[in-house]
Amino acid sequence: MKVLVPVKRVIDANIKVRVKSDQSGVELNNVKMAMNPFCEIAVEQAIRLKESGSVDEIIVVTVGAAQSQETLRTALAMGADRAILIETEETPEPLSVAKSLKAVVDREGPGLVILGKQAIDGDNNQTGQMLAALLGWSIGTFISDLVVEESIVKVTREVDGGLEKLELLPPAVVTVDLRLNEPRYASLPNIMKAKKKPLDTLSPSDLDVDVTPRTEVVSVVEPPAREAGVRVGSAEELVEKLKNEAKVI
Amino acid sequence: MSILVIGEHDNDELKPSTLNTVTAAQELGDEIDLLIAGADCSAAAEHAARVTGVKRVLKVDDPSLADSLAENLSPLIAKLAGEYTHVLVPASTYGKNIMPRAAALIDVQQISDISGIESEDTFVRPIYAGNAMATVRSKDAIKMISVRTTAFESATEEGEATIEEITGAQESGLSKFAGEELTRSERPELTTADIIISGGRGMQSGDNFEMLERIADRLNAAVGASRAAVDAGYVPNDYQVGQTGKVVAPNLYIAVGISGAIQHLAGMKDSKVIVAINKDEEAPIFQVADYGWVVDLFEAIPQLEAALGEGG
């Protein structure tokens, strides 16, 4: 079985973002970029499935600017077999990413698509669900456990009250939560090898997908800042302040 | 404006998240229908009919909807959406799971996790873990929206909506519910609690969380945790507050042994009052805390318990 793993290049998770002064977005120039942490977990899971013998080939794909090649190379260095870049200068929205991914699924015929549950820039948490809708496939979102068998995909989902188990009819789309696995680091020899692995570049028009945005960003601003607080020196002082000053207990 | 709110419920009771979502709907207009899709869900529908501001409750009672599977629920929402200008769902794991699938089925770009409404087509939502606020305008004819529940008050329950039974559910055959492991707790639910006390890596073990639970019991608070505490296995993952866990905004948030990473702050920095108890005075949590106490938590917590006890 083939597995398709969509990945996204985002601002590094540990960077504190700065909002641009013209309110058009956040500053991305000269800022460290990396693979979205949830996507790393998706790649790792695909590699583990290949290592256990239930998957033959791992294709990684991304929709984005030319620099997203680096993200694909990272996935190849971790252990993916080949990569597809769908190159666009537009900031792609989840719906157009899902449409692009559907076109890739139609071409490549994977039995499973593994995505991160959300990208840490847009925080949308939509793409996997939308892809499953467009394909008419089953879906397991926010999974913390995955068992892939011939005729069934078993997932454990992280839901608000705890955990939920589902059985999915393949082919399926799953979106991964943080606790699914611990992604590996790519070794230097694997990084070198990854440079020779195939990476195809397509455009949305090659796939007959319209990526015109449906939403317009009116402005991006800093969230309201919190006032600096005060230090207390004892439990009595803290309780007194919570009772009489803040009046919250 | 005609608005459909997708009610989150367990077939017997409406979840509090639905009440916040109805308040968001009321900012858009007063033609509000509330969908209760489930199996044997009469009690939930009756509860829904009492929510202030709701005109009609649409009840779809079908065995295929028993477990809120996205494959069965989303097509139903997509089918109903055509009658409305706005469809709203709470941005809980329930809403996040079903809504994008419904939006894609009718070719709409969903707006996720809105925290403010500027106009009928313009919404405010946090991006980059809450480090920026984006105002976005939707050009889609139908607005499919998930609502950050902590950003909207809870609707009251003084309404008298009519209940209409409708049909249209279908079993997809694509997925099957196979069991659940819910965390049992006598304490208030994390996302709706007035007071939350959370522990981080500094707690050092799951057993030490008992100290926080004793304080929680005094304050009728919920207990939360940082990702570090969950990953270390101290507490189950549904305790997690943050970008990837639950977003909370209680009146009082007490962070114990939590450094305050960006991802944790994303889940709690809209709390009214924040207290930080940490021995590292450089910890970023102190930059957002209204009251900070630099102290070893193992000294602080028993003292806090005693101080609360004296005060009654």
Coordinates of N, CA, C and O in Angstrom, one line a residue, chain A residues 11-20 25-28 31 120-121 220-223, chain B residues 127-133 262:
Chain A
I11 N 6.5 28.7 10.3 CA 7.4 29.4 11.2 C 7.7 28.4 12.3 O 6.9 27.6 12.8
D12 N 9.0 28.3 12.7 CA 9.4 27.4 13.8 C 8.6 27.6 15.0 O 8.3 28.7 15.5
A13 N 8.2 26.4 15.6 CA 7.2 26.5 16.7 C 7.7 27.2 18.0 O 6.9 27.7 18.8
N14 N 9.0 27.4 18.1 CA 9.6 28.1 19.3 C 9.8 29.6 19.1 O 10.2 30.2 20.0
I15 N 9.5 30.0 17.9 CA 9.7 31.5 17.6 C 8.5 32.3 18.1 O 7.4 31.9 17.8
K16 N 8.8 33.4 18.7 CA 7.7 34.3 19.1 C 7.5 35.2 17.9 O 8.4 35.9 17.4
V17 N 6.3 35.1 17.3 CA 6.0 35.8 16.1 C 5.9 37.3 16.3 O 5.5 37.8 17.4
R18 N 6.2 38.1 15.3 CA 6.0 39.6 15.3 C 5.0 40.0 14.2 O 5.1 39.5 13.1
V19 N 4.1 40.8 14.6 CA 3.1 41.2 13.7 C 3.7 42.4 12.9 O 4.3 43.3 13.5
K20 N 3.4 42.4 11.6 CA 4.0 43.5 10.7 C 3.3 44.8 11.1 O 2.1 44.8 11.4
G25 N 0.1 41.0 8.1 CA 0.3 39.6 8.5 C 1.4 39.6 9.5 O 1.7 40.6 10.2
V26 N 2.1 38.4 9.7 CA 3.2 38.4 10.6 C 4.5 38.3 9.8 O 4.5 38.0 8.6
E27 N 5.6 38.8 10.4 CA 6.9 38.9 9.7 C 7.4 37.5 9.5 O 7.6 36.7 10.4
L28 N 7.7 37.2 8.2 CA 8.2 35.9 7.9 C 9.6 36.0 7.3 O 10.3 35.0 7.1
V31 N 13.0 34.8 9.3 CA 12.5 34.1 10.5 C 12.7 32.6 10.2 O 12.6 32.1 9.1
I120 N 0.5 25.1 12.8 CA 0.6 26.0 13.9 C 0.7 27.4 13.5 O 0.8 28.3 14.4
D121 N 0.5 27.7 12.2 CA 0.4 29.1 11.8 C -1.0 29.5 11.7 O -1.5 30.4 12.4
V220 N -4.1 41.9 10.6 CA -3.5 41.1 11.6 C -2.9 42.0 12.6 O -2.1 42.8 12.3
V221 N -3.3 41.8 13.9 CA -2.8 42.7 14.9 C -2.3 41.9 16.1 O -2.6 40.7 16.2
E222 N -1.6 42.6 17.0 CA -1.1 41.9 18.2 C -2.4 41.7 19.1 O -3.3 42.5 19.2
P223 N -2.4 40.6 19.9 CA -3.5 40.5 20.8 C -3.3 41.5 21.9 O -2.2 42.0 22.2
Chain B
I127 N -4.5 33.5 15.5 CA -3.6 32.6 14.7 C -2.2 32.6 15.4 O -2.0 33.3 16.4
Y128 N -1.4 31.7 14.9 CA 0.0 31.6 15.6 C -0.2 31.4 17.1 O 0.4 32.2 17.8
A129 N -0.9 30.4 17.5 CA -1.1 30.1 18.9 C -1.5 31.3 19.7 O -1.1 31.5 20.9
G130 N -2.4 32.1 19.1 CA -2.9 33.3 19.9 C -2.0 34.4 19.9 O -2.2 35.4 20.6
N131 N -0.8 34.4 19.2 CA 0.1 35.5 19.2 C -0.2 36.6 18.2 O 0.5 37.6 18.2
A132 N -1.2 36.4 17.4 CA -1.7 37.4 16.5 C -3.2 37.2 16.4 O -3.7 36.1 16.5
M133 N -3.9 38.3 16.1 CA -5.4 38.2 15.9 C -5.7 38.6 14.5 O -5.3 39.8 14.1
I262 N 5.0 29.2 24.8 CA 4.0 29.9 23.9 C 2.8 29.0 23.7 O 1.6 29.5 23.8

